[in-house]
PDB file of C-alpha atoms in Angstrom:
ATOM      1  CA  GLY M 164       0.000   0.000   0.000  1.00  0.00           C
ATOM      2  CA  GLN M 165       0.885   3.656  -0.153  1.00  0.00           C
ATOM      3  CA  GLN M 166       3.464   4.721   2.405  1.00  0.00           C
ATOM      4  CA  LEU M 167       3.857   8.466   1.874  1.00  0.00           C
ATOM      5  CA  ASN M 168       1.231  11.009   2.833  1.00  0.00           C
ATOM      6  CA  GLN M 169       1.526  14.192   0.840  1.00  0.00           C
ATOM      7  CA  SER M 170      -0.457  17.321   1.622  1.00  0.00           C
ATOM      8  CA  PRO M 171      -2.243  19.305   0.579  1.00  0.00           C
ATOM      9  CA  GLN M 172      -3.735  17.355  -2.319  1.00  0.00           C
ATOM     10  CA  SER M 173      -4.443  20.585  -4.178  1.00  0.00           C
ATOM     11  CA  MET M 174      -3.722  24.279  -3.869  1.00  0.00           C
ATOM     12  CA  PHE M 175      -5.279  27.296  -5.533  1.00  0.00           C
ATOM     13  CA  ILE M 176      -3.184  30.428  -5.088  1.00  0.00           C
ATOM     14  CA  GLN M 177      -2.592  33.849  -6.561  1.00  0.00           C
ATOM     15  CA  GLU M 178       0.475  34.585  -8.612  1.00  0.00           C
ATOM     16  CA  GLY M 179       3.231  35.898  -6.374  1.00  0.00           C
ATOM     17  CA  GLU M 180       2.213  33.913  -3.307  1.00  0.00           C
ATOM     18  CA  ASP M 181       4.505  31.461  -1.567  1.00  0.00           C
ATOM     19  CA  VAL M 182       3.639  27.765  -1.568  1.00  0.00           C
ATOM     20  CA  SER M 183       4.394  25.073   0.980  1.00  0.00           C
ATOM     21  CA  MET M 184       3.712  21.358   0.743  1.00  0.00           C
ATOM     22  CA  ASN M 185       4.945  18.401   2.742  1.00  0.00           C
ATOM     23  CA  CYS M 186       5.305  14.688   2.833  1.00  0.00           C
ATOM     24  CA  THR M 187       5.215  12.431   5.865  1.00  0.00           C
ATOM     25  CA  SER M 188       5.722   8.764   6.511  1.00  0.00           C
ATOM     26  CA  SER M 189       5.479   6.325   9.394  1.00  0.00           C
ATOM     27  CA  SER M 190       8.757   4.771   8.205  1.00  0.00           C
ATOM     28  CA  ILE M 191      12.247   6.203   8.084  1.00  0.00           C
ATOM     29  CA  PHE M 192      13.482   7.220   4.653  1.00  0.00           C
ATOM     30  CA  ASN M 193      17.094   7.774   3.669  1.00  0.00           C
ATOM     31  CA  THR M 194      16.391   9.690   0.482  1.00  0.00           C
ATOM     32  CA  TRP M 195      13.772  12.281  -0.375  1.00  0.00           C
ATOM     33  CA  LEU M 196      13.143  13.530  -3.884  1.00  0.00           C
ATOM     34  CA  TRP M 197      10.763  16.160  -5.186  1.00  0.00           C
ATOM     35  CA  TYR M 198       9.397  15.973  -8.726  1.00  0.00           C
ATOM     36  CA  LYS M 199       7.140  18.174 -10.828  1.00  0.00           C
ATOM     37  CA  GLN M 200       4.845  16.801 -13.506  1.00  0.00           C
ATOM     38  CA  GLU M 201       3.221  18.946 -16.166  1.00  0.00           C
ATOM     39  CA  PRO M 202       0.281  17.771 -18.298  1.00  0.00           C
ATOM     40  CA  GLY M 203       1.273  15.177 -20.872  1.00  0.00           C
ATOM     41  CA  GLU M 204       4.819  14.909 -19.542  1.00  0.00           C
ATOM     42  CA  GLY M 205       6.780  12.702 -17.204  1.00  0.00           C
ATOM     43  CA  PRO M 206       7.882  13.798 -13.721  1.00  0.00           C
ATOM     44  CA  VAL M 207      10.956  16.028 -13.702  1.00  0.00           C
ATOM     45  CA  LEU M 208      13.335  15.953 -10.761  1.00  0.00           C
ATOM     46  CA  LEU M 209      13.504  19.258  -8.865  1.00  0.00           C
ATOM     47  CA  ILE M 210      15.500  18.562  -5.718  1.00  0.00           C
ATOM     48  CA  ALA M 211      17.207  15.524  -4.170  1.00  0.00           C
ATOM     49  CA  LEU M 212      17.925  15.228  -0.430  1.00  0.00           C
ATOM     50  CA  TYR M 213      20.199  12.605   1.097  1.00  0.00           C
ATOM     51  CA  LYS M 214      20.913  13.660   4.697  1.00  0.00           C
ATOM     52  CA  ALA M 215      18.643  14.330   7.657  1.00  0.00           C
ATOM     53  CA  GLY M 216      18.339  18.070   8.204  1.00  0.00           C
ATOM     54  CA  GLU M 217      19.592  18.880   4.719  1.00  0.00           C
ATOM     55  CA  LEU M 218      18.165  22.081   3.251  1.00  0.00           C
ATOM     56  CA  THR M 219      18.594  22.506  -0.500  1.00  0.00           C
ATOM     57  CA  SER M 220      17.488  25.236  -2.881  1.00  0.00           C
ATOM     58  CA  ASN M 221      16.919  25.258  -6.605  1.00  0.00           C
ATOM     59  CA  GLY M 222      16.048  28.800  -7.660  1.00  0.00           C
ATOM     60  CA  ARG M 223      12.785  29.734  -5.968  1.00  0.00           C
ATOM     61  CA  LEU M 224      12.361  26.188  -4.669  1.00  0.00           C
ATOM     62  CA  THR M 225      13.604  25.045  -1.276  1.00  0.00           C
ATOM     63  CA  ALA M 226      13.271  21.565   0.176  1.00  0.00           C
ATOM     64  CA  GLN M 227      14.287  20.069   3.491  1.00  0.00           C
ATOM     65  CA  PHE M 228      14.916  16.545   4.728  1.00  0.00           C
ATOM     66  CA  GLY M 229      13.279  16.302   8.154  1.00  0.00           C
ATOM     67  CA  ILE M 230      15.406  15.590  11.203  1.00  0.00           C
ATOM     68  CA  THR M 231      13.288  12.565  12.114  1.00  0.00           C
ATOM     69  CA  ARG M 232      13.857  11.219   8.562  1.00  0.00           C
ATOM     70  CA  LYS M 233      10.110  10.703   8.319  1.00  0.00           C
ATOM     71  CA  ASP M 234       9.177  13.908   6.531  1.00  0.00           C
ATOM     72  CA  SER M 235      10.171  16.487   3.963  1.00  0.00           C
ATOM     73  CA  PHE M 236       8.776  19.764   2.761  1.00  0.00           C
ATOM     74  CA  LEU M 237       8.966  21.792  -0.430  1.00  0.00           C
ATOM     75  CA  ASN M 238       8.521  25.557  -0.550  1.00  0.00           C
ATOM     76  CA  ILE M 239       8.072  27.677  -3.648  1.00  0.00           C
ATOM     77  CA  SER M 240       8.551  31.406  -3.236  1.00  0.00           C
ATOM     78  CA  ALA M 241       6.910  34.120  -5.337  1.00  0.00           C
ATOM     79  CA  SER M 242       4.947  31.713  -7.520  1.00  0.00           C
ATOM     80  CA  ILE M 243       4.634  32.325 -11.249  1.00  0.00           C
ATOM     81  CA  PRO M 244       2.215  30.824 -13.798  1.00  0.00           C
ATOM     82  CA  SER M 245       4.731  28.241 -15.022  1.00  0.00           C
ATOM     83  CA  ASP M 246       4.835  26.702 -11.535  1.00  0.00           C
ATOM     84  CA  VAL M 247       1.475  25.093 -12.306  1.00  0.00           C
ATOM     85  CA  GLY M 248       1.620  21.302 -12.221  1.00  0.00           C
ATOM     86  CA  ILE M 249       1.558  18.324  -9.907  1.00  0.00           C
ATOM     87  CA  TYR M 250       4.361  18.074  -7.366  1.00  0.00           C
ATOM     88  CA  PHE M 251       5.340  14.647  -6.080  1.00  0.00           C
ATOM     89  CA  CYS M 252       7.505  13.685  -3.172  1.00  0.00           C
ATOM     90  CA  ALA M 253       9.303  10.368  -3.396  1.00  0.00           C
ATOM     91  CA  GLY M 254      11.457   8.503  -0.955  1.00  0.00           C
ATOM     92  CA  ARG M 255      13.601   5.459  -0.544  1.00  0.00           C
ATOM     93  CA  ARG M 256      13.212   3.575   2.700  1.00  0.00           C
ATOM     94  CA  VAL M 257      16.127   2.421   4.762  1.00  0.00           C
ATOM     95  CA  GLN M 258      14.614  -1.017   5.042  1.00  0.00           C
ATOM     96  CA  GLY M 259      12.961  -2.832   2.197  1.00  0.00           C
ATOM     97  CA  ALA M 260      13.379  -3.046  -1.516  1.00  0.00           C
ATOM     98  CA  GLN M 261      15.550  -0.648  -3.474  1.00  0.00           C
ATOM     99  CA  LYS M 262      12.681   1.326  -4.930  1.00  0.00           C
ATOM    100  CA  LEU M 263      11.123   4.772  -4.772  1.00  0.00           C
ATOM    101  CA  VAL M 264       7.786   5.249  -3.092  1.00  0.00           C
ATOM    102  CA  PHE M 265       5.731   8.210  -4.275  1.00  0.00           C
ATOM    103  CA  GLY M 266       3.293  10.502  -2.512  1.00  0.00           C
ATOM    104  CA  GLN M 267      -0.159  11.171  -3.939  1.00  0.00           C
ATOM    105  CA  GLY M 268       0.922  14.499  -5.415  1.00  0.00           C
ATOM    106  CA  THR M 269      -0.034  18.126  -4.805  1.00  0.00           C
ATOM    107  CA  ARG M 270      -1.836  19.794  -7.705  1.00  0.00           C
ATOM    108  CA  LEU M 271      -0.894  23.470  -7.853  1.00  0.00           C
ATOM    109  CA  THR M 272      -3.144  25.937  -9.662  1.00  0.00           C
ATOM    110  CA  ILE M 273      -2.188  29.595  -9.954  1.00  0.00           C
ATOM    111  CA  ASN M 274      -4.547  32.453 -10.678  1.00  0.00           C
ATOM    112  CA  PRO M 275      -2.812  35.266 -12.558  1.00  0.00           C
TER     113      PRO M 275
ATOM    114  CA  ASP X 733      18.779  15.011 -27.282  1.00  0.00           C
ATOM    115  CA  THR X 734      16.049  13.160 -25.413  1.00  0.00           C
ATOM    116  CA  ALA X 735      17.405  11.416 -22.320  1.00  0.00           C
ATOM    117  CA  VAL X 736      14.631   8.849 -21.778  1.00  0.00           C
ATOM    118  CA  SER X 737      12.344   8.202 -24.706  1.00  0.00           C
ATOM    119  CA  GLN X 738       9.259   6.020 -25.034  1.00  0.00           C
ATOM    120  CA  THR X 739       7.206   4.858 -27.978  1.00  0.00           C
ATOM    121  CA  PRO X 740       4.418   5.111 -28.677  1.00  0.00           C
ATOM    122  CA  LYS X 741       3.153   8.242 -26.924  1.00  0.00           C
ATOM    123  CA  TYR X 742      -0.445   7.084 -27.241  1.00  0.00           C
ATOM    124  CA  LEU X 743      -1.775   3.561 -27.622  1.00  0.00           C
ATOM    125  CA  VAL X 744      -5.447   2.739 -28.110  1.00  0.00           C
ATOM    126  CA  THR X 745      -6.363  -0.908 -28.437  1.00  0.00           C
ATOM    127  CA  GLN X 746      -9.096  -3.467 -27.893  1.00  0.00           C
ATOM    128  CA  MET X 747      -9.451  -5.728 -24.899  1.00  0.00           C
ATOM    129  CA  GLY X 748      -7.649  -9.018 -25.344  1.00  0.00           C
ATOM    130  CA  ASN X 749      -4.940  -7.674 -27.637  1.00  0.00           C
ATOM    131  CA  ASP X 750      -1.201  -7.917 -26.998  1.00  0.00           C
ATOM    132  CA  LYS X 751       0.871  -4.736 -27.161  1.00  0.00           C
ATOM    133  CA  SER X 752       4.389  -3.517 -26.439  1.00  0.00           C
ATOM    134  CA  ILE X 753       5.824  -0.226 -25.233  1.00  0.00           C
ATOM    135  CA  LYS X 754       9.472   0.557 -25.895  1.00  0.00           C
ATOM    136  CA  CYS X 755      11.879   2.594 -23.804  1.00  0.00           C
ATOM    137  CA  GLU X 756      15.399   3.769 -24.470  1.00  0.00           C
ATOM    138  CA  GLN X 757      17.790   5.910 -22.439  1.00  0.00           C
ATOM    139  CA  ASN X 758      20.965   7.574 -23.688  1.00  0.00           C
ATOM    140  CA  LEU X 759      22.273   8.601 -20.270  1.00  0.00           C
ATOM    141  CA  GLY X 760      24.551   5.621 -19.822  1.00  0.00           C
ATOM    142  CA  HIS X 761      22.556   4.554 -16.763  1.00  0.00           C
ATOM    143  CA  ASP X 762      22.643   1.008 -15.452  1.00  0.00           C
ATOM    144  CA  THR X 763      19.120   0.840 -14.031  1.00  0.00           C
ATOM    145  CA  MET X 764      15.744   1.235 -15.720  1.00  0.00           C
ATOM    146  CA  TYR X 765      12.197   1.173 -14.388  1.00  0.00           C
ATOM    147  CA  TRP X 766       8.576   0.896 -15.430  1.00  0.00           C
ATOM    148  CA  TYR X 767       5.895   2.785 -13.509  1.00  0.00           C
ATOM    149  CA  LYS X 768       2.132   2.856 -13.855  1.00  0.00           C
ATOM    150  CA  GLN X 769       0.228   6.098 -13.180  1.00  0.00           C
ATOM    151  CA  ASP X 770      -3.486   5.658 -12.622  1.00  0.00           C
ATOM    152  CA  SER X 771      -6.298   8.133 -13.215  1.00  0.00           C
ATOM    153  CA  LYS X 772      -5.712   9.653  -9.768  1.00  0.00           C
ATOM    154  CA  LYS X 773      -2.078  10.326 -10.741  1.00  0.00           C
ATOM    155  CA  PHE X 774      -0.721   7.791  -8.272  1.00  0.00           C
ATOM    156  CA  LEU X 775       2.674   6.510  -9.423  1.00  0.00           C
ATOM    157  CA  LYS X 776       3.542   2.917  -8.642  1.00  0.00           C
ATOM    158  CA  ILE X 777       6.629   1.013  -9.626  1.00  0.00           C
ATOM    159  CA  MET X 778       6.138  -2.187 -11.616  1.00  0.00           C
ATOM    160  CA  PHE X 779       9.590  -3.432 -12.565  1.00  0.00           C
ATOM    161  CA  SER X 780      13.236  -2.495 -12.401  1.00  0.00           C
ATOM    162  CA  TYR X 781      16.224  -3.867 -14.277  1.00  0.00           C
ATOM    163  CA  ASN X 782      19.876  -3.314 -13.446  1.00  0.00           C
ATOM    164  CA  ASN X 783      22.246  -4.129 -16.275  1.00  0.00           C
ATOM    165  CA  LYS X 784      19.642  -6.363 -17.930  1.00  0.00           C
ATOM    166  CA  GLU X 785      18.925  -8.195 -14.664  1.00  0.00           C
ATOM    167  CA  LEU X 786      15.499  -7.999 -13.011  1.00  0.00           C
ATOM    168  CA  ILE X 787      15.840  -6.522  -9.510  1.00  0.00           C
ATOM    169  CA  ILE X 788      12.342  -5.313  -8.687  1.00  0.00           C
ATOM    170  CA  ASN X 789       9.171  -7.151  -9.593  1.00  0.00           C
ATOM    171  CA  GLU X 790       6.181  -5.768  -7.789  1.00  0.00           C
ATOM    172  CA  THR X 791       2.850  -7.538  -7.614  1.00  0.00           C
ATOM    173  CA  VAL X 792       2.039  -7.205 -11.267  1.00  0.00           C
ATOM    174  CA  PRO X 793      -0.086  -9.644 -13.287  1.00  0.00           C
ATOM    175  CA  ASN X 794       2.074 -12.030 -15.272  1.00  0.00           C
ATOM    176  CA  ARG X 795       0.425 -10.669 -18.408  1.00  0.00           C
ATOM    177  CA  PHE X 796       3.048  -7.937 -18.056  1.00  0.00           C
ATOM    178  CA  SER X 797       6.505  -9.008 -19.141  1.00  0.00           C
ATOM    179  CA  PRO X 798       9.473  -6.655 -19.226  1.00  0.00           C
ATOM    180  CA  LYS X 799      12.377  -7.349 -21.549  1.00  0.00           C
ATOM    181  CA  SER X 800      15.790  -5.729 -21.474  1.00  0.00           C
ATOM    182  CA  PRO X 801      17.898  -6.549 -24.548  1.00  0.00           C
ATOM    183  CA  ASP X 802      20.674  -4.283 -23.256  1.00  0.00           C
ATOM    184  CA  LYS X 803      21.068  -1.811 -20.424  1.00  0.00           C
ATOM    185  CA  ALA X 804      19.888   1.115 -22.577  1.00  0.00           C
ATOM    186  CA  HIS X 805      16.556  -0.491 -23.402  1.00  0.00           C
ATOM    187  CA  LEU X 806      13.665  -1.781 -21.325  1.00  0.00           C
ATOM    188  CA  ASN X 807      10.531  -2.790 -23.156  1.00  0.00           C
ATOM    189  CA  LEU X 808       7.171  -3.696 -21.666  1.00  0.00           C
ATOM    190  CA  HIS X 809       4.986  -6.317 -23.287  1.00  0.00           C
ATOM    191  CA  ILE X 810       1.393  -6.742 -22.174  1.00  0.00           C
ATOM    192  CA  ASN X 811      -0.672  -9.783 -23.108  1.00  0.00           C
ATOM    193  CA  SER X 812      -4.450 -10.081 -23.125  1.00  0.00           C
ATOM    194  CA  LEU X 813      -5.066  -6.436 -22.328  1.00  0.00           C
ATOM    195  CA  GLU X 814      -7.858  -5.633 -19.881  1.00  0.00           C
ATOM    196  CA  LEU X 815      -9.866  -2.465 -19.277  1.00  0.00           C
ATOM    197  CA  GLY X 816      -8.038  -1.920 -15.974  1.00  0.00           C
ATOM    198  CA  ASP X 817      -4.727  -1.712 -17.775  1.00  0.00           C
ATOM    199  CA  SER X 818      -5.699   1.715 -19.076  1.00  0.00           C
ATOM    200  CA  ALA X 819      -3.219   4.150 -17.532  1.00  0.00           C
ATOM    201  CA  VAL X 820      -0.121   6.146 -18.314  1.00  0.00           C
ATOM    202  CA  TYR X 821       3.047   4.059 -18.232  1.00  0.00           C
ATOM    203  CA  PHE X 822       6.345   5.762 -17.498  1.00  0.00           C
ATOM    204  CA  CYS X 823       9.812   4.477 -18.099  1.00  0.00           C
ATOM    205  CA  ALA X 824      12.640   5.870 -15.959  1.00  0.00           C
ATOM    206  CA  SER X 825      16.356   5.347 -15.489  1.00  0.00           C
ATOM    207  CA  SER X 826      18.972   6.010 -12.819  1.00  0.00           C
ATOM    208  CA  GLN X 827      22.731   5.720 -12.640  1.00  0.00           C
ATOM    209  CA  ASP X 828      22.448   2.620 -10.475  1.00  0.00           C
ATOM    210  CA  HIS X 829      19.923   1.204  -8.068  1.00  0.00           C
ATOM    211  CA  ARG X 830      21.910   1.366  -4.849  1.00  0.00           C
ATOM    212  CA  HIS X 831      23.319   4.801  -4.305  1.00  0.00           C
ATOM    213  CA  HIS X 832      21.779   7.117  -6.805  1.00  0.00           C
ATOM    214  CA  ASN X 833      18.049   7.429  -6.692  1.00  0.00           C
ATOM    215  CA  GLU X 834      17.802  10.348  -9.041  1.00  0.00           C
ATOM    216  CA  GLN X 835      15.463   8.755 -11.495  1.00  0.00           C
ATOM    217  CA  PHE X 836      14.838  10.431 -14.821  1.00  0.00           C
ATOM    218  CA  PHE X 837      11.462   9.811 -16.405  1.00  0.00           C
ATOM    219  CA  GLY X 838      10.360   9.449 -19.994  1.00  0.00           C
ATOM    220  CA  PRO X 839       7.360  11.362 -21.387  1.00  0.00           C
ATOM    221  CA  GLY X 840       4.934   8.509 -20.751  1.00  0.00           C
ATOM    222  CA  THR X 841       2.726   6.264 -22.884  1.00  0.00           C
ATOM    223  CA  ARG X 842      -0.995   6.723 -22.460  1.00  0.00           C
ATOM    224  CA  LEU X 843      -2.615   3.315 -22.914  1.00  0.00           C
ATOM    225  CA  THR X 844      -6.363   3.162 -23.497  1.00  0.00           C
ATOM    226  CA  VAL X 845      -8.023  -0.234 -23.596  1.00  0.00           C
ATOM    227  CA  LEU X 846     -11.502  -0.278 -25.141  1.00  0.00           C
TER     228      LEU X 846
END
């Protein structure tokens, strides 16, 4: 079954606003990844996190690997229309198979 | 140059048919994956191959058979297609399956079974 809880499921914001979304799990993860998917395309990697407490930025995007290793968040500052899409968190568990588990996604809609 | 490519982009077929989706990556990666994305956009891994060897095989009906002729290619063959197979199928690749989880995805193949 699904092992990552991503919230919120959807967001409707005004252009220029900041966005925050997060992912939590009951299991420890040793890798957190954040992807963005646009309509008709595959997910594109935004940020990769490999150490607890790690804070990484990619332009207006910032993501953090939670200290407990059970959560991660993604922030987008000063949103613009091209930020529209579905954002997925993904993680690799310490225990278990060598695979990525994905969250349900956060659908971001921006009103100009 | 496209890093991970899939063909076809769209596939519409009748129930009971057999079809294949092809995937190729030019990144020099050792590991390739197949994912299924349902109508609610949930992404679930199906298979993974590392250097032509199967390393992940989730609970997938045996009508689905992956084939990796070399490490740059991972094809997905589906027998006796069913309505529930309708989804978007994504191929992905990563440098290897142990230490580098930065998976790069193809553009997807939208499969519609009528």
